Short mmCIF file of C-alpha atoms and ligand atoms in Angstrom, two decimals:
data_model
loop_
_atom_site.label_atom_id
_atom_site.label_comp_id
_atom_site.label_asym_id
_atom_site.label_seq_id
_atom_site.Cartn_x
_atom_site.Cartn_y
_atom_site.Cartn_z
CA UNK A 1 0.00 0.00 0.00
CA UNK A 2 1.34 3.20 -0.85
CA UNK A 3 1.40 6.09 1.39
CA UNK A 4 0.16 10.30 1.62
CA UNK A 5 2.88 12.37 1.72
CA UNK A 6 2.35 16.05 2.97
CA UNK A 7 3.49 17.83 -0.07
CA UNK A 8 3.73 21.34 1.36
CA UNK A 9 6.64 20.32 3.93
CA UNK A 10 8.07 18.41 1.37
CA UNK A 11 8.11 21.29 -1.26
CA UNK A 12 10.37 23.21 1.38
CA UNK A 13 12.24 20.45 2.59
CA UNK A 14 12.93 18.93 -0.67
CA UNK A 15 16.66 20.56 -1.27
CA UNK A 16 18.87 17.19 -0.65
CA UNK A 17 16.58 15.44 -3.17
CA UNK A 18 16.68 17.97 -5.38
CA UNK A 19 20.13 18.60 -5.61
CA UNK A 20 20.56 14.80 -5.86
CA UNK A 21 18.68 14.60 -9.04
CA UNK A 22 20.24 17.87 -10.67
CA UNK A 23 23.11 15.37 -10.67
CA UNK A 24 21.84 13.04 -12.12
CA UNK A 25 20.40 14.81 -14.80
CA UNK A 26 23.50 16.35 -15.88
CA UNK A 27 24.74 12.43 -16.69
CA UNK A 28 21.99 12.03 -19.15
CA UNK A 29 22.36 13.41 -22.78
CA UNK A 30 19.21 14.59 -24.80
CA UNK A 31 18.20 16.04 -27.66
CA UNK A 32 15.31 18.27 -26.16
CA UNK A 33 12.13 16.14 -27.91
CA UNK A 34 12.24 12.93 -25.77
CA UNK A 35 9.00 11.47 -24.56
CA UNK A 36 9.67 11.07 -20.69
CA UNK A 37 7.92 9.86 -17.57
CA UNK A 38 8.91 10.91 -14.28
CA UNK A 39 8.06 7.97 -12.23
CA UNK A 40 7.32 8.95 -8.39
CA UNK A 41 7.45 13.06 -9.43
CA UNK A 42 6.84 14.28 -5.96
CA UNK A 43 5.86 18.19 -5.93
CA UNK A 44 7.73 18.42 -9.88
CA UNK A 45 11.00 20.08 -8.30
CA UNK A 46 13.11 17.53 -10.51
CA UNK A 47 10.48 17.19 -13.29
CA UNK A 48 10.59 20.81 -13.41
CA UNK A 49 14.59 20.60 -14.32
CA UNK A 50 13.76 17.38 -16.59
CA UNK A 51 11.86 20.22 -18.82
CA UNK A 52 13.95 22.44 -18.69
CA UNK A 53 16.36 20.25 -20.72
CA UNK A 54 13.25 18.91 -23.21
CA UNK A 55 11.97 21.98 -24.46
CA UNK A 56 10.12 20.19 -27.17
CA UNK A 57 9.70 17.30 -25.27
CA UNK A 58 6.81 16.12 -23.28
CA UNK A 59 6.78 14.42 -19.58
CA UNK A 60 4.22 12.52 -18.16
CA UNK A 61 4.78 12.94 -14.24
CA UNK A 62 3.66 10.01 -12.10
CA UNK A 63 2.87 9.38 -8.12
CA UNK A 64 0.99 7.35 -6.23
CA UNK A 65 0.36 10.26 -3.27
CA UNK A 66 -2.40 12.08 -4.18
CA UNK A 67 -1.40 15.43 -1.96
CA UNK A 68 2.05 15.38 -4.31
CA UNK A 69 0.29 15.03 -7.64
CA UNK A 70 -2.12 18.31 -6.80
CA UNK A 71 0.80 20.20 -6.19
CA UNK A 72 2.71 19.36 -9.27
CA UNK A 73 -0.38 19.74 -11.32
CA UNK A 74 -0.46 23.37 -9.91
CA UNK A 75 3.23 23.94 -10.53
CA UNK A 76 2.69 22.76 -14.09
CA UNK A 77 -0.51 24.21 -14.93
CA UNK A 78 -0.75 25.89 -18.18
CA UNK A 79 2.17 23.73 -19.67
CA UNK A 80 0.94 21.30 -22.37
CA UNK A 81 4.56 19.52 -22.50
CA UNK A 82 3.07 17.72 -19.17
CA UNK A 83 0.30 15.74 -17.85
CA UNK A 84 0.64 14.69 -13.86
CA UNK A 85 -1.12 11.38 -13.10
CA UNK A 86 -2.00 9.45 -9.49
CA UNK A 87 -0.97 6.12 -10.28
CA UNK A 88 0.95 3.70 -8.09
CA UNK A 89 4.31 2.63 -10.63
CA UNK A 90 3.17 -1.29 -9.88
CA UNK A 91 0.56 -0.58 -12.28
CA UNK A 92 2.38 1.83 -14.64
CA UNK A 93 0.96 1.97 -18.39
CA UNK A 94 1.61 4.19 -20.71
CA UNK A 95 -0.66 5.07 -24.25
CA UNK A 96 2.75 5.32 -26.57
CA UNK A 97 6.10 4.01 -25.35
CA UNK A 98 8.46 6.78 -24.38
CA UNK A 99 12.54 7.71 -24.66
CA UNK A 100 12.90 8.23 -21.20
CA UNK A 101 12.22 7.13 -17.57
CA UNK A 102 13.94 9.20 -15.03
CA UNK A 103 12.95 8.86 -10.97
CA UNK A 104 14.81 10.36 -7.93
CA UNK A 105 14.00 8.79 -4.29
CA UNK A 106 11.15 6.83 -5.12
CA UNK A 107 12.15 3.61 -5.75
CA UNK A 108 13.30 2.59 -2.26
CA UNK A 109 9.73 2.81 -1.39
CA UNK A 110 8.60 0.49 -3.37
CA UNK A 111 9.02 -3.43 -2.12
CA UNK A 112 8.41 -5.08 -5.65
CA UNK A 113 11.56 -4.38 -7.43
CA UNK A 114 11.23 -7.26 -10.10
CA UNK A 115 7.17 -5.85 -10.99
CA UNK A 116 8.66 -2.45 -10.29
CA UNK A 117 11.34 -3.11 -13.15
CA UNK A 118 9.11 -4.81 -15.76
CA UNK A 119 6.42 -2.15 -15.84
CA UNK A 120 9.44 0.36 -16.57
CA UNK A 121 10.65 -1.27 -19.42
CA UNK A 122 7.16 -2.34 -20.74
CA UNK A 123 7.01 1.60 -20.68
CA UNK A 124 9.97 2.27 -22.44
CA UNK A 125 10.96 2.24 -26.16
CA UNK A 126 13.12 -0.62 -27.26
CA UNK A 127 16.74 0.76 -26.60
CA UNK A 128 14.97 3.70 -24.18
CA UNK A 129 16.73 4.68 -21.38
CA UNK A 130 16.16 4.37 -17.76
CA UNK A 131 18.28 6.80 -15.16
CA UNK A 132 17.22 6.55 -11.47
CA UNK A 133 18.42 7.32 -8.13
CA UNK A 134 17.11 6.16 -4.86
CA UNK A 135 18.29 4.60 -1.24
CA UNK A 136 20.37 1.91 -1.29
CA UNK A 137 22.18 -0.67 0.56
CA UNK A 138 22.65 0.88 3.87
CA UNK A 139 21.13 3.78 3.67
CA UNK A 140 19.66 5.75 6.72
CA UNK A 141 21.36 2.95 8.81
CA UNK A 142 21.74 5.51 11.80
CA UNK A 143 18.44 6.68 11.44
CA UNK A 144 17.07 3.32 11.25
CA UNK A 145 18.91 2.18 14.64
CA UNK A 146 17.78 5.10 16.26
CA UNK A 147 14.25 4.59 14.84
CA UNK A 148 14.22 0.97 16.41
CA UNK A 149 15.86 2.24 19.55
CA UNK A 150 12.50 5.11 19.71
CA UNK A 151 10.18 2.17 18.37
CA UNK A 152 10.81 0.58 21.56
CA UNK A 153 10.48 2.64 24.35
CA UNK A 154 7.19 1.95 26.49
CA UNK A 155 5.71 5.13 24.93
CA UNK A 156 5.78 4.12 21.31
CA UNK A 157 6.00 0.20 21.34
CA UNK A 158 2.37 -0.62 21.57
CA UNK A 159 1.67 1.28 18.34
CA UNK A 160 4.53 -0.83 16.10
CA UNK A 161 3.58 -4.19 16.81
CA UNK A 162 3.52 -6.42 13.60
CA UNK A 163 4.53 -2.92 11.77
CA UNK A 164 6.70 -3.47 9.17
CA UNK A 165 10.22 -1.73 7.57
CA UNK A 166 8.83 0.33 4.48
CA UNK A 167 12.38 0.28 2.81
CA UNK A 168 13.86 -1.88 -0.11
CA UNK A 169 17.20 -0.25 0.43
CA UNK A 170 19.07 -2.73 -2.35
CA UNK A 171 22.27 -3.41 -3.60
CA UNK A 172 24.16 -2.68 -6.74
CA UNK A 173 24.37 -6.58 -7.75
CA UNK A 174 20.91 -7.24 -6.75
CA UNK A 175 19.57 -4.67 -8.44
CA UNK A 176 21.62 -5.27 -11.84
CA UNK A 177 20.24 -9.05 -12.18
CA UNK A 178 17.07 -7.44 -11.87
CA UNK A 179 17.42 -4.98 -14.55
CA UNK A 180 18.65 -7.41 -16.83
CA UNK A 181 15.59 -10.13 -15.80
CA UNK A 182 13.74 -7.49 -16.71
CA UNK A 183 14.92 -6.52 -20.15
CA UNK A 184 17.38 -4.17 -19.66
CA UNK A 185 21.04 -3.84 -21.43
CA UNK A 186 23.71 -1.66 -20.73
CA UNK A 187 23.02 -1.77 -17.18
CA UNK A 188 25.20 0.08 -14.66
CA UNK A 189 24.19 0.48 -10.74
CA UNK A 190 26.53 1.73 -8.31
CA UNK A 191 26.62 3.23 -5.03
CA UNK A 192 28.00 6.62 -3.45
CA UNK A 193 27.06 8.42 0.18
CA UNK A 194 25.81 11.67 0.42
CA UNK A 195 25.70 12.27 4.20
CA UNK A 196 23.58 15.25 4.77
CA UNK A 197 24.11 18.16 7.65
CA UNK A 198 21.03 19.94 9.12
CA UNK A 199 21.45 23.22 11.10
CA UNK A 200 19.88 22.11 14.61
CA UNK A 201 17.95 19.06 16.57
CA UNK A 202 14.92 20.91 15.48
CA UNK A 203 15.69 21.18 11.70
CA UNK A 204 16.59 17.56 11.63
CA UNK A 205 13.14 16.57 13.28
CA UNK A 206 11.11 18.48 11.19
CA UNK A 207 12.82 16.69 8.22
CA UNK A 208 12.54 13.19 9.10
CA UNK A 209 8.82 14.00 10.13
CA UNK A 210 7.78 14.72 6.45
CA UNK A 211 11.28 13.45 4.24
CA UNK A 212 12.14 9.56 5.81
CA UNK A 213 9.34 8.92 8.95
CA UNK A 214 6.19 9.37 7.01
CA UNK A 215 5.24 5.36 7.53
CA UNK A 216 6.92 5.35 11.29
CA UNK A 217 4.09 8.36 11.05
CA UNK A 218 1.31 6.52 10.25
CA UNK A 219 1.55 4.09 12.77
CA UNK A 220 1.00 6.94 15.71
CA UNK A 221 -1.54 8.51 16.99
CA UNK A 222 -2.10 12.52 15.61
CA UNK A 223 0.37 14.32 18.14
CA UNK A 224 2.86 11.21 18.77
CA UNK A 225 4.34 11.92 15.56
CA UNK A 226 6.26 15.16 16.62
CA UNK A 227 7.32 13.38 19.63
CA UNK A 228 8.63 10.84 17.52
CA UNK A 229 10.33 12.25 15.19
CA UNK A 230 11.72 14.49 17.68
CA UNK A 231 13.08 11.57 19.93
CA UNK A 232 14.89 10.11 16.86
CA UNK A 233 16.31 13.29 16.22
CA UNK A 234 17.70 13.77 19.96
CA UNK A 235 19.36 10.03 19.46
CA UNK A 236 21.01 11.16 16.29
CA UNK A 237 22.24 14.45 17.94
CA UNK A 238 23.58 12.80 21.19
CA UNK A 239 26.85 13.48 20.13
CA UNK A 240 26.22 16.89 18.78
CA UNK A 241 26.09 16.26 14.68
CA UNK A 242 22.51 16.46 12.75
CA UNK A 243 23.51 14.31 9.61
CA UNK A 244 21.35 11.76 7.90
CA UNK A 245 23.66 9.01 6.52
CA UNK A 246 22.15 8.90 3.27
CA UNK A 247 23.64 5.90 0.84
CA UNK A 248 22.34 6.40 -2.69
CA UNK A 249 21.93 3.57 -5.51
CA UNK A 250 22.18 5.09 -8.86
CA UNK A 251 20.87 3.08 -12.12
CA UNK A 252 21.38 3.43 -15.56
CA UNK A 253 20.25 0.90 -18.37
CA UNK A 254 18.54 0.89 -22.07
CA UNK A 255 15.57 -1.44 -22.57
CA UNK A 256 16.70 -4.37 -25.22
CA UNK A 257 15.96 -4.03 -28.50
C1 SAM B 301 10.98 11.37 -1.63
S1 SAM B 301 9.71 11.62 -2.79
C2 SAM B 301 10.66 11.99 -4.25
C3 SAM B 301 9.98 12.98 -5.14
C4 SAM B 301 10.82 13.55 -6.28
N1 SAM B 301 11.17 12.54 -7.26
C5 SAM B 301 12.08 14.19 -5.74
O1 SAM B 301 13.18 13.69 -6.03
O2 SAM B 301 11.97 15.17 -5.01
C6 SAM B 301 9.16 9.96 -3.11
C7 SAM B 301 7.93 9.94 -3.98
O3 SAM B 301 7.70 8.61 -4.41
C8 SAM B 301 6.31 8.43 -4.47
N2 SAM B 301 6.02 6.99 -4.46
C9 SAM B 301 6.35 6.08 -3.52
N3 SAM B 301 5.90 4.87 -3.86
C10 SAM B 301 5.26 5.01 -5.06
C11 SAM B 301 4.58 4.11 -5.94
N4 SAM B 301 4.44 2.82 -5.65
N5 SAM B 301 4.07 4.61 -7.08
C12 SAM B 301 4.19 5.93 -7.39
N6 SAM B 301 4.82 6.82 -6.59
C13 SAM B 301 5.35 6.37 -5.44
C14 SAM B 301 5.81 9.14 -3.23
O4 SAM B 301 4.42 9.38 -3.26
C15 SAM B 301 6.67 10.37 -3.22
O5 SAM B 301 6.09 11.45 -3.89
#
């Protein structure tokens, strides 16, 4: 089941990510005409820099949170290069076949890596590229531990019981095989860090309230959530550093002929 994202925090909080897939995007070569989706599009902060790059292209943006696709449809209104859709990316289709399928810090939220795959390339032009970024092996481990270490204090345990880990937080090898199972060539996945500062104990809550805890989140009561977030945040801090140990898995691959 897919989860509701609070797009308005996100739209502010959104710099790491963004700057992420900026990077990204400057690997990939285009002509300006593609046919590209966007597959998990967010608020459009890195769909709005795909565009920029395919100015007589077109982009269909998807997500599966409905709060995230009204506020890219409102940052793209009035552009005909794009149409925003609510669909989950398990159930992907697409009318005509397109050049392109870019996606920045989606894919770790999504269990089903082998479905996840196949829908991409059934969307996908034979010898259409795929360039993606998301969390990968090891990523958020701090976070994670100090999650587990909030999870179980008497306040917050009753409300995790039989919850389960959102993440598919996957290797490079892994994640190659499955590529290529699903009908991908030229496939390379790799991983690099990207440890990320935040100003205070209070700017690093806020964060992982809206960015990485949204599931932890859903699990609470209204009003636990601050108080979680915020006690995950203290852990992290004890020794005076607000970094999230981000761990990024970058893919890039053509469909087969
Ligand atoms: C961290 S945001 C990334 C947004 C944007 N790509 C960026 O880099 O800022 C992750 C997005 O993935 C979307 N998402 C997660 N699982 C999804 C799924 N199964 N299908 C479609 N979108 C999904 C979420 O709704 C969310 O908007």
């Amino acid at each position: 089941m897919t989860m509701e994202w609070n797009a308005q925090e996100y739209e502010v909080l959104a710099a790491p990510m963004t700057g992420w897939g900026a990077r990204l995007l400057e690997r990939v070569e285009l002509r300006g005409d593609e046919a590209a989706v966007d597959a998990g599009c967010g608020t459009g902060r890195v769909t709005e820099m795909l565009l920029g790059r395919l100015p007589r292209g077109t982009v269909l943006a998807v997500d599966a949170s409905a709060a995230m696709v009204e506020a890219a449809r409102e940052r793209f209104a009035g552009d005909d290069r794009v149409r925003v859709e609510c669909v989950d990316l398990l159930e992907l289709e697409v009318g005509e076949p397109v050049d392109l399928v870019l996606s920045t810090a989606t894919f770790h939220w999504i269990k089903d890596h082998d479905r996840l795959f196949g829908r991409l390339a059934a969307a996908l032009e034979p010898q259409g590229r795929l360039v993606a970024q998301c969390g990968g092996e090891g990523n958020i481990s701090r976070v994670r531990a100090a999650a587990g270490a909030v999870m179980e204090e008497e306040r917050f345990r009753p409300y995790f019981e039989g919850w389960e880990d959102p993440w598919n937080f996957a290797d490079p090898a892994i994640t190659r095989a499955r590529l290529e199972a699903a009908g991908f060539e030229d496939v390379e996945a790799w991983l690099h860090e990207e440890p990320t500062e935040f100003g205070s104990v209070e700017g690093l809550a806020r964060y992982l309230r809206t960015v990485v805890l949204g599931r932890h989140l859903e699990a609470l009561p209204k009003g636990e959530g601050e108080a979680f977030a915020a006690a995950v945040a203290a852990r992290l801090g004890e020794e005076g550093e607000f970094v999230v140990d981000y761990a990024r898995l970058n893919m890039l691959a053509r469909r087969s002929a």
